[in-house]
Tab-separated table of N, CA and C in Angstrom:
chain	number	residue	atom	x	y	z
A	1	MET	N	-12.187	-33.799	-73.298
A	1	MET	CA	-12.470	-34.651	-72.165
A	1	MET	C	-13.965	-34.598	-71.880
A	2	LEU	N	-14.529	-35.743	-71.555
A	2	LEU	CA	-15.944	-35.846	-71.199
A	2	LEU	C	-16.074	-36.132	-69.717
A	3	LYS	N	-17.161	-35.654	-69.144
A	3	LYS	CA	-17.441	-35.967	-67.750
A	3	LYS	C	-18.912	-36.320	-67.622
A	4	GLN	N	-19.190	-37.441	-66.980
A	4	GLN	CA	-20.556	-37.803	-66.634
A	4	GLN	C	-20.793	-37.342	-65.207
A	5	VAL	N	-21.955	-36.737	-64.987
A	5	VAL	CA	-22.314	-36.235	-63.672
A	5	VAL	C	-23.624	-36.884	-63.251
A	6	PHE	N	-23.648	-37.383	-62.022
A	6	PHE	CA	-24.826	-38.025	-61.450
A	6	PHE	C	-25.186	-37.266	-60.176
A	7	LEU	N	-26.425	-36.805	-60.056
A	7	LEU	CA	-26.905	-36.145	-58.845
A	7	LEU	C	-27.785	-37.156	-58.113
A	8	LEU	N	-27.308	-37.657	-56.985
A	8	LEU	CA	-27.920	-38.810	-56.329
A	8	LEU	C	-28.461	-38.459	-54.947
A	9	LYS	N	-29.660	-38.922	-54.649
A	9	LYS	CA	-30.332	-38.674	-53.367
A	9	LYS	C	-30.346	-39.952	-52.547
A	10	ARG	N	-29.976	-39.851	-51.283
A	10	ARG	CA	-29.953	-41.026	-50.406
A	10	ARG	C	-31.368	-41.509	-50.103
A	11	ARG	N	-31.452	-42.776	-49.753
A	11	ARG	CA	-32.723	-43.414	-49.415
A	11	ARG	C	-33.316	-42.755	-48.172
A	12	ALA	N	-34.618	-42.612	-48.140
A	12	ALA	CA	-35.316	-42.039	-46.984
A	12	ALA	C	-35.008	-42.868	-45.736
A	13	GLY	N	-34.790	-42.194	-44.624
A	13	GLY	CA	-34.503	-42.867	-43.366
A	13	GLY	C	-33.033	-43.150	-43.136
A	14	MET	N	-32.205	-42.867	-44.110
A	14	MET	CA	-30.767	-43.112	-44.004
A	14	MET	C	-30.074	-41.799	-43.640
A	15	THR	N	-29.237	-41.815	-42.600
A	15	THR	CA	-28.498	-40.604	-42.245
A	15	THR	C	-27.406	-40.357	-43.276
A	16	MET	N	-26.913	-39.140	-43.303
A	16	MET	CA	-25.838	-38.814	-44.237
A	16	MET	C	-24.602	-39.655	-43.929
A	17	GLU	N	-24.312	-39.881	-42.658
A	17	GLU	CA	-23.146	-40.684	-42.286
A	17	GLU	C	-23.313	-42.136	-42.745
A	18	GLU	N	-24.504	-42.709	-42.568
A	18	GLU	CA	-24.777	-44.075	-43.044
A	18	GLU	C	-24.643	-44.139	-44.563
A	19	PHE	N	-25.164	-43.117	-45.227
A	19	PHE	CA	-25.104	-43.039	-46.683
A	19	PHE	C	-23.657	-43.021	-47.172
A	20	LYS	N	-22.848	-42.117	-46.625
A	20	LYS	CA	-21.442	-42.017	-47.025
A	20	LYS	C	-20.696	-43.312	-46.745
A	21	ASN	N	-20.930	-43.884	-45.584
A	21	ASN	CA	-20.240	-45.112	-45.205
A	21	ASN	C	-20.570	-46.249	-46.176
A	22	TYR	N	-21.853	-46.436	-46.476
A	22	TYR	CA	-22.253	-47.514	-47.383
A	22	TYR	C	-21.719	-47.255	-48.793
A	23	TYR	N	-21.852	-46.016	-49.242
A	23	TYR	CA	-21.407	-45.687	-50.592
A	23	TYR	C	-19.906	-45.929	-50.731
A	24	GLU	N	-19.114	-45.390	-49.830
A	24	GLU	CA	-17.657	-45.485	-49.941
A	24	GLU	C	-17.122	-46.893	-49.705
A	25	ASN	N	-17.732	-47.624	-48.796
A	25	ASN	CA	-17.199	-48.936	-48.426
A	25	ASN	C	-17.831	-50.103	-49.166
A	26	HIS	N	-18.902	-49.831	-49.910
A	26	HIS	CA	-19.551	-50.921	-50.640
A	26	HIS	C	-19.862	-50.526	-52.093
A	27	HIS	N	-20.747	-49.560	-52.270
A	27	HIS	CA	-21.250	-49.256	-53.608
A	27	HIS	C	-20.156	-48.745	-54.554
A	28	ALA	N	-19.254	-47.924	-54.069
A	28	ALA	CA	-18.191	-47.376	-54.929
A	28	ALA	C	-17.290	-48.471	-55.483
A	29	LYS	N	-17.260	-49.614	-54.835
A	29	LYS	CA	-16.414	-50.729	-55.292
A	29	LYS	C	-16.864	-51.243	-56.659
A	30	PHE	N	-18.161	-51.101	-56.975
A	30	PHE	CA	-18.636	-51.505	-58.305
A	30	PHE	C	-17.909	-50.703	-59.384
A	31	GLY	N	-17.734	-49.406	-59.138
A	31	GLY	CA	-17.025	-48.568	-60.098
A	31	GLY	C	-15.605	-49.044	-60.339
A	32	GLU	N	-14.960	-49.488	-59.286
A	32	GLU	CA	-13.584	-49.972	-59.421
A	32	GLU	C	-13.502	-51.200	-60.325
A	33	LEU	N	-14.601	-51.949	-60.420
A	33	LEU	CA	-14.607	-53.166	-61.230
A	33	LEU	C	-14.683	-52.898	-62.731
A	34	PHE	N	-15.388	-51.833	-63.128
A	34	PHE	CA	-15.571	-51.650	-64.577
A	34	PHE	C	-15.147	-50.287	-65.108
A	35	LEU	N	-14.765	-49.371	-64.260
A	35	LEU	CA	-14.354	-48.052	-64.737
A	35	LEU	C	-12.855	-47.995	-65.030
A	36	THR	N	-12.335	-49.086	-65.534
A	36	THR	CA	-10.891	-49.197	-65.768
A	36	THR	C	-10.394	-48.277	-66.881
A	37	THR	N	-11.294	-47.795	-67.740
A	37	THR	CA	-10.890	-46.883	-68.808
A	37	THR	C	-11.186	-45.422	-68.453
A	38	ALA	N	-11.697	-45.179	-67.257
A	38	ALA	CA	-12.007	-43.810	-66.827
A	38	ALA	C	-10.749	-43.102	-66.343
A	39	ARG	N	-10.744	-41.800	-66.473
A	39	ARG	CA	-9.633	-40.975	-65.981
A	39	ARG	C	-9.763	-40.754	-64.472
A	40	ARG	N	-10.994	-40.434	-64.011
A	40	ARG	CA	-11.256	-40.202	-62.579
A	40	ARG	C	-12.655	-40.687	-62.235
A	41	TYR	N	-12.830	-41.031	-60.964
A	41	TYR	CA	-14.125	-41.463	-60.422
A	41	TYR	C	-14.209	-40.832	-59.040
A	42	VAL	N	-15.125	-39.860	-58.871
A	42	VAL	CA	-15.154	-39.037	-57.666
A	42	VAL	C	-16.575	-38.931	-57.125
A	43	ARG	N	-16.693	-38.932	-55.803
A	43	ARG	CA	-17.950	-38.645	-55.134
A	43	ARG	C	-17.754	-37.390	-54.294
A	44	ARG	N	-18.682	-36.447	-54.427
A	44	ARG	CA	-18.624	-35.188	-53.673
A	44	ARG	C	-19.920	-35.068	-52.873
A	45	TYR	N	-19.804	-35.210	-51.564
A	45	TYR	CA	-20.970	-35.162	-50.685
A	45	TYR	C	-21.276	-33.710	-50.342
A	46	VAL	N	-22.533	-33.326	-50.532
A	46	VAL	CA	-22.915	-31.925	-50.352
A	46	VAL	C	-23.467	-31.684	-48.947
A	47	ARG	N	-23.249	-30.475	-48.468
A	47	ARG	CA	-23.799	-30.022	-47.191
A	47	ARG	C	-24.472	-28.679	-47.441
A	48	PRO	N	-25.794	-28.657	-47.459
A	48	PRO	CA	-26.485	-27.381	-47.670
A	48	PRO	C	-26.063	-26.371	-46.602
A	49	GLN	N	-25.916	-25.134	-47.010
A	49	GLN	CA	-25.526	-24.072	-46.090
A	49	GLN	C	-26.543	-22.947	-46.132
A	50	LYS	N	-26.483	-22.119	-45.118
A	50	LYS	CA	-27.380	-20.966	-45.060
A	50	LYS	C	-27.063	-20.004	-46.197
A	51	ASN	N	-28.110	-19.490	-46.794
A	51	ASN	CA	-27.960	-18.417	-47.755
A	51	ASN	C	-27.493	-17.193	-46.968
A	52	PRO	N	-26.376	-16.572	-47.349
A	52	PRO	CA	-25.860	-15.457	-46.551
A	52	PRO	C	-26.788	-14.245	-46.500
A	53	LEU	N	-27.691	-14.114	-47.442
A	53	LEU	CA	-28.603	-12.972	-47.454
A	53	LEU	C	-29.882	-13.236	-46.681
A	54	THR	N	-30.404	-14.463	-46.777
A	54	THR	CA	-31.693	-14.765	-46.144
A	54	THR	C	-31.564	-15.589	-44.870
A	55	GLY	N	-30.435	-16.264	-44.701
A	55	GLY	CA	-30.267	-17.145	-43.544
A	55	GLY	C	-30.982	-18.475	-43.706
A	56	GLN	N	-31.652	-18.671	-44.824
A	56	GLN	CA	-32.426	-19.885	-45.071
A	56	GLN	C	-31.525	-21.004	-45.587
A	57	VAL	N	-31.784	-22.215	-45.102
A	57	VAL	CA	-31.108	-23.405	-45.621
A	57	VAL	C	-32.116	-24.144	-46.497
A	58	VAL	N	-31.798	-24.302	-47.755
A	58	VAL	CA	-32.697	-24.972	-48.699
A	58	VAL	C	-32.212	-26.404	-48.890
A	59	GLU	N	-33.104	-27.360	-48.665
A	59	GLU	CA	-32.780	-28.777	-48.865
A	59	GLU	C	-32.594	-29.037	-50.362
A	60	LEU	N	-31.526	-29.729	-50.703
A	60	LEU	CA	-31.232	-30.034	-52.101
A	60	LEU	C	-31.922	-31.323	-52.534
A	61	ASP	N	-32.047	-31.507	-53.835
A	61	ASP	CA	-32.642	-32.722	-54.394
A	61	ASP	C	-31.635	-33.857	-54.483
A	62	PHE	N	-30.416	-33.637	-54.014
A	62	PHE	CA	-29.373	-34.659	-54.091
A	62	PHE	C	-28.437	-34.513	-52.897
A	63	ASP	N	-27.753	-35.612	-52.563
A	63	ASP	CA	-26.822	-35.642	-51.434
A	63	ASP	C	-25.384	-35.841	-51.868
A	64	VAL	N	-25.198	-36.321	-53.078
A	64	VAL	CA	-23.845	-36.544	-53.580
A	64	VAL	C	-23.818	-36.243	-55.074
A	65	ILE	N	-22.704	-35.686	-55.499
A	65	ILE	CA	-22.435	-35.485	-56.916
A	65	ILE	C	-21.373	-36.513	-57.279
A	66	MET	N	-21.740	-37.465	-58.119
A	66	MET	CA	-20.780	-38.484	-58.541
A	66	MET	C	-20.331	-38.117	-59.950
A	67	GLU	N	-19.012	-38.117	-60.163
A	67	GLU	CA	-18.458	-37.702	-61.443
A	67	GLU	C	-17.495	-38.757	-61.972
A	68	ILE	N	-17.573	-38.976	-63.278
A	68	ILE	CA	-16.639	-39.873	-63.959
A	68	ILE	C	-16.073	-39.112	-65.150
A	69	TRP	N	-14.750	-39.004	-65.215
A	69	TRP	CA	-14.070	-38.343	-66.328
A	69	TRP	C	-13.581	-39.392	-67.322
A	70	TRP	N	-13.758	-39.092	-68.606
A	70	TRP	CA	-13.318	-39.968	-69.689
A	70	TRP	C	-12.473	-39.168	-70.668
A	71	ASP	N	-11.458	-39.796	-71.216
A	71	ASP	CA	-10.670	-39.148	-72.264
A	71	ASP	C	-11.433	-39.125	-73.585
A	72	SER	N	-12.359	-40.083	-73.773
A	72	SER	CA	-13.106	-40.153	-75.031
A	72	SER	C	-14.417	-40.903	-74.835
A	73	LYS	N	-15.315	-40.744	-75.805
A	73	LYS	CA	-16.569	-41.501	-75.796
A	73	LYS	C	-16.284	-42.993	-75.907
A	74	GLU	N	-15.243	-43.330	-76.642
A	74	GLU	CA	-14.881	-44.742	-76.821
A	74	GLU	C	-14.498	-45.380	-75.485
A	75	ASP	N	-13.784	-44.647	-74.641
A	75	ASP	CA	-13.429	-45.169	-73.317
A	75	ASP	C	-14.676	-45.417	-72.476
A	76	SER	N	-15.625	-44.499	-72.556
A	76	SER	CA	-16.884	-44.655	-71.826
A	76	SER	C	-17.651	-45.874	-72.331
A	77	LYS	N	-17.745	-45.999	-73.652
A	77	LYS	CA	-18.460	-47.138	-74.245
A	77	LYS	C	-17.808	-48.462	-73.872
A	78	ALA	N	-16.486	-48.499	-73.816
A	78	ALA	CA	-15.771	-49.733	-73.446
A	78	ALA	C	-16.111	-50.148	-72.019
A	79	ALA	N	-16.199	-49.183	-71.115
A	79	ALA	CA	-16.543	-49.496	-69.725
A	79	ALA	C	-17.983	-49.988	-69.620
A	80	MET	N	-18.901	-49.345	-70.343
A	80	MET	CA	-20.304	-49.753	-70.299
A	80	MET	C	-20.472	-51.156	-70.884
A	81	LYS	N	-19.722	-51.447	-71.948
A	81	LYS	CA	-19.769	-52.779	-72.555
A	81	LYS	C	-19.284	-53.829	-71.557
A	82	LYS	N	-18.188	-53.537	-70.874
A	82	LYS	CA	-17.646	-54.468	-69.883
A	82	LYS	C	-18.656	-54.707	-68.761
A	83	ALA	N	-19.281	-53.644	-68.269
A	83	ALA	CA	-20.259	-53.781	-67.188
A	83	ALA	C	-21.467	-54.601	-67.628
A	84	THR	N	-21.884	-54.423	-68.870
A	84	THR	CA	-23.017	-55.184	-69.397
A	84	THR	C	-22.651	-56.657	-69.552
A	85	GLU	N	-21.513	-56.924	-70.166
A	85	GLU	CA	-21.089	-58.305	-70.405
A	85	GLU	C	-20.852	-59.075	-69.110
A	86	GLU	N	-20.382	-58.400	-68.080
A	86	GLU	CA	-20.081	-59.069	-66.818
A	86	GLU	C	-21.257	-59.060	-65.843
A	87	GLY	N	-22.400	-58.533	-66.277
A	87	GLY	CA	-23.592	-58.529	-65.433
A	87	GLY	C	-23.530	-57.562	-64.261
A	88	LEU	N	-22.641	-56.584	-64.331
A	88	LEU	CA	-22.484	-55.649	-63.218
A	88	LEU	C	-23.654	-54.680	-63.083
A	89	PHE	N	-24.271	-54.289	-64.197
A	89	PHE	CA	-25.373	-53.337	-64.113
A	89	PHE	C	-26.531	-53.891	-63.289
A	90	LYS	N	-26.806	-55.171	-63.414
A	90	LYS	CA	-27.874	-55.787	-62.619
A	90	LYS	C	-27.534	-55.702	-61.130
A	91	LEU	N	-26.295	-55.997	-60.779
A	91	LEU	CA	-25.864	-55.922	-59.381
A	91	LEU	C	-25.895	-54.484	-58.867
A	92	ILE	N	-25.473	-53.555	-59.699
A	92	ILE	CA	-25.486	-52.140	-59.313
A	92	ILE	C	-26.919	-51.678	-59.083
A	93	TYR	N	-27.814	-52.035	-59.989
A	93	TYR	CA	-29.220	-51.642	-59.879
A	93	TYR	C	-29.810	-52.154	-58.567
A	94	GLU	N	-29.548	-53.406	-58.250
A	94	GLU	CA	-30.062	-53.992	-57.007
A	94	GLU	C	-29.466	-53.301	-55.784
A	95	ASP	N	-28.188	-52.978	-55.837
A	95	ASP	CA	-27.545	-52.321	-54.700
A	95	ASP	C	-28.053	-50.895	-54.526
A	96	GLU	N	-28.400	-50.234	-55.608
A	96	GLU	CA	-28.915	-48.868	-55.528
A	96	GLU	C	-30.198	-48.793	-54.712
A	97	GLU	N	-30.981	-49.863	-54.706
A	97	GLU	CA	-32.213	-49.863	-53.922
A	97	GLU	C	-31.930	-49.784	-52.423
A	98	LYS	N	-30.754	-50.208	-52.003
A	98	LYS	CA	-30.358	-50.124	-50.595
A	98	LYS	C	-29.816	-48.740	-50.254
A	99	LEU	N	-29.462	-47.979	-51.265
A	99	LEU	CA	-28.714	-46.746	-51.060
A	99	LEU	C	-29.459	-45.485	-51.476
A	100	PHE	N	-30.073	-45.508	-52.648
A	100	PHE	CA	-30.658	-44.293	-53.206
A	100	PHE	C	-32.163	-44.256	-53.054
A	101	ASN	N	-32.700	-43.021	-53.072
A	101	ASN	CA	-34.123	-42.803	-52.909
A	101	ASN	C	-34.917	-43.311	-54.110
A	102	THR	N	-34.320	-43.287	-55.281
A	102	THR	CA	-35.006	-43.671	-56.509
A	102	THR	C	-33.972	-44.023	-57.574
A	103	HIS	N	-34.422	-44.692	-58.605
A	103	HIS	CA	-33.543	-44.937	-59.755
A	103	HIS	C	-33.635	-43.781	-60.757
A	104	ASP	N	-34.461	-42.788	-60.452
A	104	ASP	CA	-34.670	-41.658	-61.359
A	104	ASP	C	-33.777	-40.471	-61.020
A	105	ASN	N	-32.539	-40.735	-60.645
A	105	ASN	CA	-31.607	-39.660	-60.339
A	105	ASN	C	-31.185	-38.953	-61.622
A	106	ARG	N	-30.784	-37.710	-61.488
A	106	ARG	CA	-30.358	-36.930	-62.655
A	106	ARG	C	-28.964	-37.358	-63.106
A	107	VAL	N	-28.822	-37.525	-64.408
A	107	VAL	CA	-27.546	-37.921	-65.007
A	107	VAL	C	-27.354	-37.078	-66.263
A	108	PHE	N	-26.154	-36.547	-66.436
A	108	PHE	CA	-25.871	-35.794	-67.655
A	108	PHE	C	-24.380	-35.837	-67.953
A	109	THR	N	-24.039	-35.494	-69.183
A	109	THR	CA	-22.650	-35.455	-69.625
A	109	THR	C	-22.281	-34.012	-69.921
A	110	VAL	N	-21.071	-33.645	-69.545
A	110	VAL	CA	-20.562	-32.317	-69.869
A	110	VAL	C	-19.237	-32.466	-70.605
A	111	GLU	N	-18.975	-31.535	-71.490
A	111	GLU	CA	-17.672	-31.472	-72.147
A	111	GLU	C	-16.858	-30.425	-71.416
A	112	GLU	N	-15.659	-30.794	-71.003
A	112	GLU	CA	-14.815	-29.864	-70.262
A	112	GLU	C	-13.755	-29.257	-71.170
A	113	TYR	N	-13.547	-27.974	-71.005
A	113	TYR	CA	-12.467	-27.258	-71.669
A	113	TYR	C	-11.742	-26.456	-70.598
A	114	ASP	N	-10.485	-26.750	-70.377
A	114	ASP	CA	-9.687	-26.039	-69.390
A	114	ASP	C	-9.019	-24.832	-70.030
A	115	THR	N	-8.877	-23.792	-69.253
A	115	THR	CA	-8.141	-22.609	-69.662
A	115	THR	C	-6.931	-22.479	-68.757
A	116	ASP	N	-5.762	-22.419	-69.353
A	116	ASP	CA	-4.546	-22.189	-68.579
A	116	ASP	C	-4.466	-20.701	-68.272
A	117	LEU	N	-4.632	-20.367	-66.996
A	117	LEU	CA	-4.607	-18.969	-66.581
A	117	LEU	C	-3.220	-18.583	-66.091
A	118	PRO	N	-2.800	-17.353	-66.374
A	118	PRO	CA	-1.525	-16.904	-65.821
A	118	PRO	C	-1.631	-16.829	-64.300
A	119	ARG	N	-0.524	-17.023	-63.619
A	119	ARG	CA	-0.523	-17.028	-62.153
A	119	ARG	C	-1.119	-15.745	-61.579
A	120	SER	N	-0.917	-14.611	-62.226
A	120	SER	CA	-1.435	-13.348	-61.692
A	120	SER	C	-2.960	-13.336	-61.659
A	121	VAL	N	-3.598	-14.018	-62.587
A	121	VAL	CA	-5.057	-14.090	-62.626
A	121	VAL	C	-5.570	-15.014	-61.533
A	122	MET	N	-4.791	-16.033	-61.188
A	122	MET	CA	-5.233	-17.037	-60.228
A	122	MET	C	-5.096	-16.567	-58.779
A	123	ARG	N	-4.409	-15.452	-58.533
A	123	ARG	CA	-4.269	-14.944	-57.172
A	123	ARG	C	-5.593	-14.410	-56.667
A	124	SER	N	-5.773	-14.481	-55.364
A	124	SER	CA	-6.976	-13.931	-54.743
A	124	SER	C	-6.996	-12.417	-54.909
A	125	PRO	N	-8.196	-11.859	-55.073
A	125	PRO	CA	-8.283	-10.395	-55.182
A	125	PRO	C	-7.821	-9.741	-53.879
A	126	SER	N	-7.226	-8.575	-53.987
A	126	SER	CA	-6.717	-7.849	-52.811
A	126	SER	C	-7.822	-7.162	-52.065
């Protein structure tokens, strides 16, 4: 299984609530149009927390982790082909200017390997 990961920063001057609202109610709809061969499409909004040792809150370079899971490279390529042929990438690019701080967000692919753990290993430590 493949997973694409996008680390995305909201546009300057936009609150986190405005960002989430616009992303979920508008921008995420683009994914629904062409990610028909994807296994999952998820957005995870981050909230920086205090470091328990220093008490310091460090601002992150991103506000959301967007993930797309694919069963194969071919499934990913099929979705990208569809988005290109239907002109969706141009619309997405234009919409990103309303939402993200830059088009230079970090993007990478990871290969996932799951390990089936016995139930005794999955229990919380005593």
